[in-house]
CSV table of C-alpha atoms and ligand atoms in Angstrom, one decimal:
chain,number,residue,atom,x,y,z
A,270,UNK,CA,-17.0,-12.9,-6.5
A,271,UNK,CA,-14.2,-11.8,-8.8
A,272,UNK,CA,-11.9,-14.8,-8.6
A,273,UNK,CA,-9.1,-13.6,-10.9
A,274,UNK,CA,-7.6,-10.4,-12.3
A,275,UNK,CA,-5.2,-10.5,-15.3
A,276,UNK,CA,-3.1,-7.5,-16.1
A,277,UNK,CA,-1.1,-7.1,-19.3
A,278,UNK,CA,1.3,-4.2,-19.9
A,279,UNK,CA,-0.2,-2.1,-17.1
A,280,UNK,CA,2.2,-0.1,-15.0
A,281,UNK,CA,4.3,-2.4,-12.8
A,282,UNK,CA,3.2,-5.6,-14.6
A,283,UNK,CA,4.2,-7.0,-18.0
A,284,UNK,CA,1.8,-9.8,-17.3
A,285,UNK,CA,0.3,-11.0,-14.1
A,286,UNK,CA,-2.6,-13.3,-13.2
A,287,UNK,CA,-3.8,-12.6,-9.6
A,288,UNK,CA,-6.2,-15.1,-8.1
A,289,UNK,CA,-8.7,-13.4,-5.7
A,290,UNK,CA,-10.7,-14.7,-2.8
A,291,UNK,CA,-13.4,-13.2,-0.5
A,292,UNK,CA,-10.4,-11.8,1.4
A,293,UNK,CA,-7.2,-11.1,-0.5
A,294,UNK,CA,-4.2,-9.7,1.3
A,295,UNK,CA,-1.5,-8.1,-0.9
A,296,UNK,CA,1.9,-7.8,0.6
A,297,UNK,CA,5.5,-7.1,-0.6
A,298,UNK,CA,8.3,-4.6,-0.7
A,299,UNK,CA,7.6,-1.0,-1.6
A,300,UNK,CA,7.0,-0.5,-5.4
A,301,UNK,CA,6.3,-4.2,-5.9
A,302,UNK,CA,2.9,-3.8,-7.6
A,303,UNK,CA,0.4,-4.0,-4.8
A,304,UNK,CA,-1.3,-0.6,-5.5
A,305,UNK,CA,-1.2,-1.4,-9.2
A,306,UNK,CA,-3.6,-4.3,-8.6
A,307,UNK,CA,-6.0,-2.0,-6.8
A,308,UNK,CA,-5.6,0.7,-9.4
A,309,UNK,CA,-6.6,-1.8,-12.2
A,310,UNK,CA,-10.0,-2.2,-10.5
A,311,UNK,CA,-10.2,1.6,-9.8
A,312,UNK,CA,-9.4,2.3,-13.4
A,313,UNK,CA,-12.2,0.0,-14.7
A,314,UNK,CA,-14.7,1.5,-12.2
A,315,UNK,CA,-13.9,5.1,-13.2
A,316,UNK,CA,-14.0,4.2,-16.9
A,317,UNK,CA,-17.6,2.8,-16.4
A,318,UNK,CA,-19.2,5.4,-18.6
A,319,UNK,CA,-16.3,5.9,-21.0
A,320,UNK,CA,-16.3,2.1,-21.7
A,321,UNK,CA,-19.8,2.3,-22.9
A,322,UNK,CA,-19.3,5.2,-25.3
A,323,UNK,CA,-18.5,4.9,-28.9
A,324,UNK,CA,-14.8,5.3,-29.2
A,325,UNK,CA,-14.5,5.2,-25.4
A,326,UNK,CA,-12.0,3.3,-23.3
A,327,UNK,CA,-9.9,3.7,-20.2
A,328,UNK,CA,-10.2,7.1,-18.5
A,329,UNK,CA,-6.8,7.4,-16.9
A,330,UNK,CA,-7.6,10.4,-14.7
A,331,UNK,CA,-10.9,10.5,-12.8
A,332,UNK,CA,-12.3,10.6,-9.3
A,333,UNK,CA,-10.6,7.4,-8.1
A,334,UNK,CA,-7.1,7.5,-9.6
A,335,UNK,CA,-5.0,9.9,-11.6
A,336,UNK,CA,-2.7,7.8,-13.6
A,337,UNK,CA,-1.4,10.3,-16.1
A,338,UNK,CA,-1.2,9.5,-19.8
A,339,UNK,CA,-0.5,6.5,-22.0
A,340,UNK,CA,3.2,6.7,-21.5
A,341,UNK,CA,2.8,6.5,-17.7
A,342,UNK,CA,0.6,3.4,-17.6
A,343,UNK,CA,2.1,1.3,-20.4
A,344,UNK,CA,4.5,-1.2,-18.8
A,345,UNK,CA,8.0,0.0,-19.7
A,346,UNK,CA,9.1,-3.4,-21.1
A,347,UNK,CA,5.8,-4.1,-22.6
A,348,UNK,CA,4.9,-7.5,-24.0
A,349,UNK,CA,3.8,-7.5,-27.7
A,350,UNK,CA,0.4,-9.2,-27.9
A,351,UNK,CA,0.8,-9.2,-31.7
A,352,UNK,CA,3.0,-7.5,-34.3
A,353,UNK,CA,1.1,-4.2,-34.2
A,354,UNK,CA,1.1,-1.3,-31.7
A,355,UNK,CA,1.3,-2.0,-27.9
A,356,UNK,CA,-1.9,-2.8,-26.1
A,357,UNK,CA,-2.9,-2.7,-22.4
A,358,UNK,CA,-5.3,-5.4,-21.3
A,359,UNK,CA,-7.2,-6.0,-18.1
A,360,UNK,CA,-9.3,-9.1,-17.6
A,361,UNK,CA,-11.5,-10.5,-14.9
A,362,UNK,CA,-13.3,-13.7,-14.1
A,363,UNK,CA,-16.5,-13.1,-12.3
A,364,UNK,CA,-18.8,-16.0,-11.3
A,365,UNK,CA,-17.3,-18.1,-14.1
A,366,UNK,CA,-17.7,-15.5,-16.8
A,367,UNK,CA,-14.7,-13.8,-18.5
A,368,UNK,CA,-14.6,-10.1,-18.9
A,369,UNK,CA,-11.8,-8.4,-20.8
A,370,UNK,CA,-10.8,-5.0,-22.0
A,371,UNK,CA,-8.0,-4.2,-24.4
A,372,UNK,CA,-7.0,-0.7,-25.2
A,373,UNK,CA,-4.6,0.9,-27.7
A,374,UNK,CA,-1.6,2.7,-26.5
A,375,UNK,CA,-1.3,6.4,-27.3
A,376,UNK,CA,1.7,8.1,-25.7
A,377,UNK,CA,0.1,11.4,-24.7
A,378,UNK,CA,-3.6,10.4,-24.4
A,379,UNK,CA,-5.5,10.3,-21.1
A,380,UNK,CA,-8.2,8.3,-22.7
A,381,UNK,CA,-7.0,5.0,-24.1
A,382,UNK,CA,-9.4,3.7,-26.7
A,383,UNK,CA,-10.8,0.2,-26.7
A,384,UNK,CA,-9.1,-1.9,-29.3
A,385,UNK,CA,-11.1,-2.3,-32.5
A,386,UNK,CA,-10.5,-6.0,-32.3
A,387,UNK,CA,-11.8,-6.2,-28.8
A,388,UNK,CA,-15.2,-7.9,-28.4
A,389,UNK,CA,-17.3,-5.1,-27.0
A,390,UNK,CA,-20.2,-7.3,-26.0
A,391,UNK,CA,-18.0,-8.6,-23.1
A,392,UNK,CA,-16.9,-5.2,-22.0
A,393,UNK,CA,-19.7,-4.4,-19.5
A,394,UNK,CA,-18.4,-4.2,-16.0
A,395,UNK,CA,-19.4,-7.0,-13.6
A,396,UNK,CA,-21.7,-5.9,-10.7
A,397,UNK,CA,-19.0,-5.5,-8.0
A,398,UNK,CA,-17.4,-2.8,-10.2
A,399,UNK,CA,-20.6,-1.3,-11.6
A,400,UNK,CA,-22.9,-1.3,-8.6
A,401,UNK,CA,-23.1,0.4,-5.3
A,402,UNK,CA,-21.2,-1.4,-2.5
A,403,UNK,CA,-17.9,-0.4,-4.1
A,404,UNK,CA,-15.3,1.4,-1.9
A,405,UNK,CA,-11.7,2.2,-2.8
A,406,UNK,CA,-9.6,3.8,-0.1
A,407,UNK,CA,-6.1,5.0,-1.1
A,408,UNK,CA,-3.2,5.3,1.2
A,409,UNK,CA,-3.3,9.1,0.8
A,410,UNK,CA,-6.5,9.5,2.8
A,411,UNK,CA,-8.0,12.4,4.7
A,412,UNK,CA,-6.0,14.0,7.4
A,413,UNK,CA,-7.5,15.9,10.3
A,414,UNK,CA,-9.4,19.0,9.1
A,415,UNK,CA,-11.9,21.4,10.6
A,416,UNK,CA,-14.4,20.5,7.8
A,417,UNK,CA,-15.1,18.0,5.1
A,418,UNK,CA,-17.3,18.1,2.0
A,419,UNK,CA,-21.0,17.6,2.1
A,420,UNK,CA,-22.1,16.0,-1.2
A,421,UNK,CA,-25.5,14.5,-1.3
A,422,UNK,CA,-24.8,13.0,-4.7
A,423,UNK,CA,-21.6,11.1,-3.7
A,424,UNK,CA,-22.1,10.3,0.0
A,425,UNK,CA,-25.8,9.8,0.2
A,426,UNK,CA,-27.1,8.8,-3.3
A,427,UNK,CA,-24.1,6.8,-4.3
A,428,UNK,CA,-23.0,5.7,-0.8
A,429,UNK,CA,-19.4,6.4,-1.8
A,430,UNK,CA,-16.9,7.5,0.8
A,431,UNK,CA,-14.4,9.0,-1.7
A,432,UNK,CA,-11.1,7.5,-2.7
A,433,UNK,CA,-9.5,9.6,0.0
A,434,UNK,CA,-12.4,8.9,2.4
A,435,UNK,CA,-13.3,12.6,2.1
A,436,UNK,CA,-17.0,11.9,2.1
A,437,UNK,CA,-16.9,9.6,5.2
A,438,UNK,CA,-18.0,12.3,7.7
A,439,UNK,CA,-21.0,13.2,5.6
A,440,UNK,CA,-21.9,9.6,5.1
A,441,UNK,CA,-21.7,9.0,8.8
A,442,UNK,CA,-23.7,12.1,9.5
A,443,UNK,CA,-26.5,11.1,7.1
A,444,UNK,CA,-26.7,7.4,7.9
A,445,UNK,CA,-25.7,7.5,11.6
A,446,UNK,CA,-29.1,6.1,12.8
A,447,UNK,CA,-29.3,3.3,10.2
A,448,UNK,CA,-28.7,-0.1,11.7
A,449,UNK,CA,-25.7,-2.2,10.8
A,450,UNK,CA,-27.6,-5.3,9.9
A,451,UNK,CA,-25.0,-8.0,9.4
A,452,UNK,CA,-24.1,-9.6,12.7
A,453,UNK,CA,-20.5,-10.3,11.6
A,454,UNK,CA,-19.9,-6.5,11.5
A,455,UNK,CA,-21.6,-5.7,14.8
A,456,UNK,CA,-19.1,-5.0,17.6
A,457,UNK,CA,-20.0,-6.9,20.8
A,458,UNK,CA,-19.4,-3.8,23.0
A,459,UNK,CA,-21.4,-1.3,20.9
A,460,UNK,CA,-24.3,0.5,22.5
A,461,UNK,CA,-26.7,-0.4,19.7
A,462,UNK,CA,-26.7,-1.5,16.1
A,463,UNK,CA,-26.8,2.1,14.9
A,464,UNK,CA,-24.0,2.9,12.4
A,465,UNK,CA,-22.6,5.7,14.7
A,466,UNK,CA,-22.5,3.4,17.7
A,467,UNK,CA,-20.9,0.7,15.7
A,468,UNK,CA,-18.3,3.0,14.2
A,469,UNK,CA,-17.6,4.3,17.7
A,470,UNK,CA,-17.2,0.8,19.1
A,471,UNK,CA,-14.7,-0.2,16.4
A,472,UNK,CA,-12.8,3.1,16.9
A,473,UNK,CA,-12.6,2.2,20.6
A,474,UNK,CA,-10.5,-0.8,19.5
A,475,UNK,CA,-8.0,1.9,18.5
A,476,UNK,CA,-8.6,4.4,21.2
A,477,UNK,CA,-10.6,3.2,24.2
A,478,UNK,CA,-13.3,5.7,25.3
A,479,UNK,CA,-13.4,7.7,22.0
A,480,UNK,CA,-16.8,9.2,21.0
A,481,UNK,CA,-17.6,10.6,17.6
A,482,UNK,CA,-19.9,13.3,16.3
A,483,UNK,CA,-20.5,14.1,12.7
A,484,UNK,CA,-22.7,17.2,12.0
A,485,UNK,CA,-23.5,19.7,9.4
A,486,UNK,CA,-22.0,23.2,9.6
A,487,UNK,CA,-24.9,25.5,9.3
A,488,UNK,CA,-25.0,27.8,6.3
A,489,UNK,CA,-22.2,25.9,4.5
A,490,UNK,CA,-21.7,22.9,2.2
A,491,UNK,CA,-19.4,21.3,4.8
A,492,UNK,CA,-19.7,18.9,7.6
A,493,UNK,CA,-17.6,18.7,10.8
A,494,UNK,CA,-16.2,15.8,12.8
A,495,UNK,CA,-15.4,16.0,16.5
A,496,UNK,CA,-14.1,13.6,19.1
A,497,UNK,CA,-14.7,13.3,22.8
A,498,UNK,CA,-13.0,11.0,25.2
A,499,UNK,CA,-14.4,9.2,28.2
A,500,UNK,CA,-18.0,8.4,29.1
A,501,UNK,CA,-20.6,11.0,28.8
A,502,UNK,CA,-21.2,13.0,32.0
A,503,UNK,CA,-18.6,14.3,34.4
A,504,UNK,CA,-15.7,12.2,33.3
A,505,UNK,CA,-16.1,13.1,29.6
A,506,UNK,CA,-13.8,15.5,27.9
A,507,UNK,CA,-14.8,18.4,25.8
A,508,UNK,CA,-15.3,17.9,22.1
A,509,UNK,CA,-12.1,18.3,20.2
A,510,UNK,CA,-11.7,19.0,16.5
A,511,UNK,CA,-9.7,16.4,14.5
A,512,UNK,CA,-6.8,18.8,14.1
A,513,UNK,CA,-6.3,18.7,17.9
A,514,UNK,CA,-6.5,14.9,18.1
A,515,UNK,CA,-4.0,12.2,17.1
A,516,UNK,CA,-3.7,11.7,13.3
A,517,UNK,CA,-4.5,8.0,13.4
A,518,UNK,CA,-8.1,8.4,14.5
A,519,UNK,CA,-9.2,10.6,11.6
A,520,UNK,CA,-7.1,8.6,9.1
A,521,UNK,CA,-8.7,5.3,10.1
A,522,UNK,CA,-12.3,6.4,10.2
A,523,UNK,CA,-12.9,5.8,6.4
A,524,UNK,CA,-11.7,2.3,6.8
A,525,UNK,CA,-14.0,1.6,9.7
A,526,UNK,CA,-17.0,3.1,7.9
A,527,UNK,CA,-16.2,1.4,4.6
A,528,UNK,CA,-16.1,-2.0,6.4
A,529,UNK,CA,-19.4,-1.2,8.1
A,530,UNK,CA,-21.0,-0.6,4.6
A,531,UNK,CA,-20.0,-4.2,3.6
A,532,UNK,CA,-22.7,-6.2,1.9
A,533,UNK,CA,-22.9,-9.2,-0.4
A,534,UNK,CA,-21.8,-8.3,-3.8
A,535,UNK,CA,-19.8,-5.3,-2.6
A,536,UNK,CA,-16.1,-4.8,-3.3
A,537,UNK,CA,-13.8,-3.1,-0.8
A,538,UNK,CA,-10.3,-2.1,-1.9
A,539,UNK,CA,-8.2,-0.7,1.0
A,540,UNK,CA,-4.6,0.4,1.0
A,541,UNK,CA,-2.8,0.1,4.3
A,542,UNK,CA,-5.7,0.0,6.8
A,543,UNK,CA,-3.1,-0.3,9.5
A,544,UNK,CA,-1.4,3.0,8.8
A,545,UNK,CA,-0.7,5.2,11.8
A,546,UNK,CA,-2.2,2.7,14.3
A,547,UNK,CA,-0.6,1.0,17.3
A,548,UNK,CA,-0.3,-2.8,17.1
A,549,UNK,CA,-3.5,-3.6,18.9
A,550,UNK,CA,-5.4,-1.2,16.8
A,551,UNK,CA,-4.0,-2.9,13.7
A,552,UNK,CA,-5.3,-6.2,14.9
A,553,UNK,CA,-8.7,-4.4,15.4
A,554,UNK,CA,-8.6,-3.3,11.8
A,555,UNK,CA,-7.7,-6.8,10.6
A,556,UNK,CA,-10.6,-8.2,12.6
A,557,UNK,CA,-13.0,-5.6,11.1
A,558,UNK,CA,-11.8,-6.1,7.5
A,559,UNK,CA,-12.2,-9.9,7.9
A,560,UNK,CA,-15.7,-9.2,9.3
A,561,UNK,CA,-16.5,-7.3,6.1
A,562,UNK,CA,-15.6,-10.3,4.1
A,563,UNK,CA,-17.6,-12.6,6.4
A,564,UNK,CA,-20.6,-10.2,5.7
A,565,UNK,CA,-20.3,-11.0,2.0
A,566,UNK,CA,-18.2,-8.2,0.5
A,567,UNK,CA,-15.1,-9.0,-1.4
A,568,UNK,CA,-12.1,-7.4,0.3
A,569,UNK,CA,-8.7,-6.7,-1.1
A,570,UNK,CA,-6.2,-5.2,1.3
A,571,UNK,CA,-2.7,-3.9,0.7
A,572,UNK,CA,-0.6,-4.0,3.8
A,573,UNK,CA,2.8,-3.9,5.3
A,574,UNK,CA,1.7,-5.1,8.7
A,575,UNK,CA,2.5,-8.3,10.4
A,576,UNK,CA,-0.4,-7.6,12.6
A,577,UNK,CA,-2.8,-7.5,9.7
A,578,UNK,CA,-1.5,-10.8,8.6
A,579,UNK,CA,-1.8,-12.2,12.1
A,580,UNK,CA,-5.3,-10.8,12.4
A,581,UNK,CA,-6.4,-12.7,9.2
A,582,UNK,CA,-4.7,-15.9,10.5
A,583,UNK,CA,-6.7,-15.5,13.8
A,584,UNK,CA,-9.9,-15.0,11.8
A,585,UNK,CA,-9.3,-18.3,10.0
A,586,UNK,CA,-8.3,-20.1,13.2
A,587,UNK,CA,-11.3,-18.8,15.1
A,588,UNK,CA,-13.6,-19.8,12.2
A,589,UNK,CA,-14.7,-16.3,11.3
A,590,UNK,CA,-13.3,-17.0,7.8
A,591,UNK,CA,-12.5,-20.3,6.3
A,592,UNK,CA,-9.2,-21.2,4.7
A,593,UNK,CA,-10.8,-21.0,1.3
A,594,UNK,CA,-11.9,-17.4,2.0
A,595,UNK,CA,-8.4,-16.1,2.2
A,596,UNK,CA,-5.6,-15.6,-0.3
A,597,UNK,CA,-2.3,-14.0,0.6
A,598,UNK,CA,0.0,-12.8,-2.1
A,599,UNK,CA,3.6,-11.7,-1.7
A,600,UNK,CA,5.0,-9.6,-4.5
A,601,UNK,CA,8.7,-9.1,-5.1
A,602,UNK,CA,10.9,-8.0,-7.9
A,603,UNK,CA,13.3,-10.3,-9.6
A,604,UNK,CA,15.4,-8.6,-12.3
A,605,UNK,CA,12.8,-6.1,-13.2
A,606,UNK,CA,9.9,-8.6,-13.3
A,607,UNK,CA,7.5,-9.0,-10.5
A,608,UNK,CA,7.1,-12.5,-9.0
A,609,UNK,CA,4.2,-13.5,-6.8
A,610,UNK,CA,4.3,-16.1,-4.1
A,611,UNK,CA,1.1,-17.2,-2.4
A,612,UNK,CA,1.5,-18.9,1.0
A,613,UNK,CA,-1.7,-20.4,2.3
A,614,UNK,CA,-3.3,-20.0,5.7
A,615,UNK,CA,-4.3,-23.4,7.2
A,616,UNK,CA,-7.4,-24.0,9.4
A,617,UNK,CA,-5.1,-23.7,12.5
A,618,UNK,CA,-4.0,-20.2,11.2
A,619,UNK,CA,-0.6,-21.5,10.3
A,620,UNK,CA,1.1,-20.1,7.1
A,621,UNK,CA,2.3,-22.8,4.7
A,622,UNK,CA,5.6,-21.2,3.9
A,623,UNK,CA,7.5,-18.0,4.4
A,624,UNK,CA,9.3,-16.8,1.2
A,625,UNK,CA,12.4,-14.7,1.8
A,626,UNK,CA,11.3,-11.2,2.7
A,627,UNK,CA,7.7,-12.1,3.6
A,628,UNK,CA,7.1,-10.7,7.0
A,629,UNK,CA,10.4,-12.2,8.2
A,630,UNK,CA,11.8,-9.1,9.8
A,631,UNK,CA,10.9,-10.0,13.3
A,632,UNK,CA,12.8,-13.3,13.0
A,633,UNK,CA,15.8,-11.6,11.3
A,634,UNK,CA,16.0,-9.0,14.1
A,635,UNK,CA,15.6,-11.6,16.8
A,636,UNK,CA,18.4,-13.7,15.3
A,637,UNK,CA,20.7,-10.7,15.5
A,638,UNK,CA,19.5,-9.8,19.0
A,639,UNK,CA,20.1,-13.4,20.2
A,640,UNK,CA,23.4,-13.8,18.4
B,831,ADP,N1,4.8,2.4,-16.8
B,831,ADP,C1,5.5,1.6,-15.9
B,831,ADP,N2,6.4,0.7,-16.4
B,831,ADP,C2,7.1,-0.1,-15.6
B,831,ADP,N3,7.0,0.0,-14.2
B,831,ADP,C3,6.1,0.9,-13.7
B,831,ADP,C4,5.4,1.8,-14.5
B,831,ADP,N4,4.6,2.6,-13.7
B,831,ADP,C5,5.0,2.2,-12.5
B,831,ADP,N5,5.9,1.2,-12.5
B,831,ADP,C6,6.5,0.6,-11.3
B,831,ADP,O1,5.5,0.3,-10.3
B,831,ADP,C7,6.0,0.8,-9.1
B,831,ADP,C8,4.8,1.2,-8.2
B,831,ADP,O2,4.0,0.1,-8.0
B,831,ADP,P1,2.9,0.1,-6.9
B,831,ADP,O3,1.9,-0.9,-7.3
B,831,ADP,O4,2.5,1.5,-6.6
B,831,ADP,O5,3.8,-0.4,-5.6
B,831,ADP,P2,3.4,-0.8,-4.2
B,831,ADP,O6,3.7,-2.3,-4.1
B,831,ADP,O7,4.3,0.0,-3.3
B,831,ADP,O8,2.0,-0.5,-3.9
B,831,ADP,C9,6.9,1.9,-9.4
B,831,ADP,O9,7.9,2.1,-8.4
B,831,ADP,C10,7.5,1.4,-10.7
B,831,ADP,O10,8.6,0.6,-10.4
B,832,MG,MG1,1.1,0.9,-2.6
């Protein structure tokens, strides 16, 4: 497990040390640095090859994130690490070993080169970032469309769903009959352990009775997703294309499938799994993301949802995760700098303390309503 990320002079952070657990929930106001944490991981992953090259470094624009040029990523009020030019540094602790990468700032460059002084022997990525089992789902995910890409290389060989989840439908099509092996991930109401049946059962947490189909479109390099509602037979609806079905279903599918790919050593980075879902659906997604952590993957979730937080608290209370498996961070700005508070979740699911602004809007509104 990666148990700590340190970030120096990267985007929203001058310096931050972020402890990580099997399940880490990042919360906080808009623009408080949550996505920056996930982007630090994504940047390392997409720089995998570039970091190994002579004169290589951080590849700012790639298939996971497009961060721009040096000027965009260097923290505006950067900290001087020494008297020389500015540096951006990312560091991790993985299974007790330290990994760190320091790159030189170049204002217009989209490849920031590893610092000459940086020990390159420690610059290999740890397995969660270099291996398969990595998924990164951005908030700007796929929306309903009549077709999705069919890439054998990405979806099948690499098992990657795409940072926008754009390869999910092809992944589902190809692996639909593969069993979901880990019992934590298996939905109790699913017809079988097949990936498609499992995905369908978890989607039914969001929309009861929904059925999925993922199929190739003959003669093209595309695949198609369709939905049906109700049980097969007389009461079943026609198949609808995603564009004629509520937005939330398509949008959440990559989250469902990503969680079902969870395995020991994997790393799932998910922005706003709750987006576009009704409250009970949000609890369903919290349950599934917790199940992914219970199945052995490391999960880092960015969320604005009280229901996600409550879903994690329930997972601890119901012993699906232990208190030590969960970290909750709340980011907020204080005069330009980002502060982090980390309330703990006790064995009874209770939260140790509620910093000002930390999921306190219910209470604030109730106070006004009862006034
Ligand atoms: N180079 C930079 N220097 C300082 N702050 C930055 C820089 N780049 C981005 N930011 C800050 O980071 C914020 C975005 O942070 P982000 O992690 O995306 O927030 P969120 O918590 O909403 O996910 C921006 O609004 C900006 O305030
Ligand atoms: Mg964000």
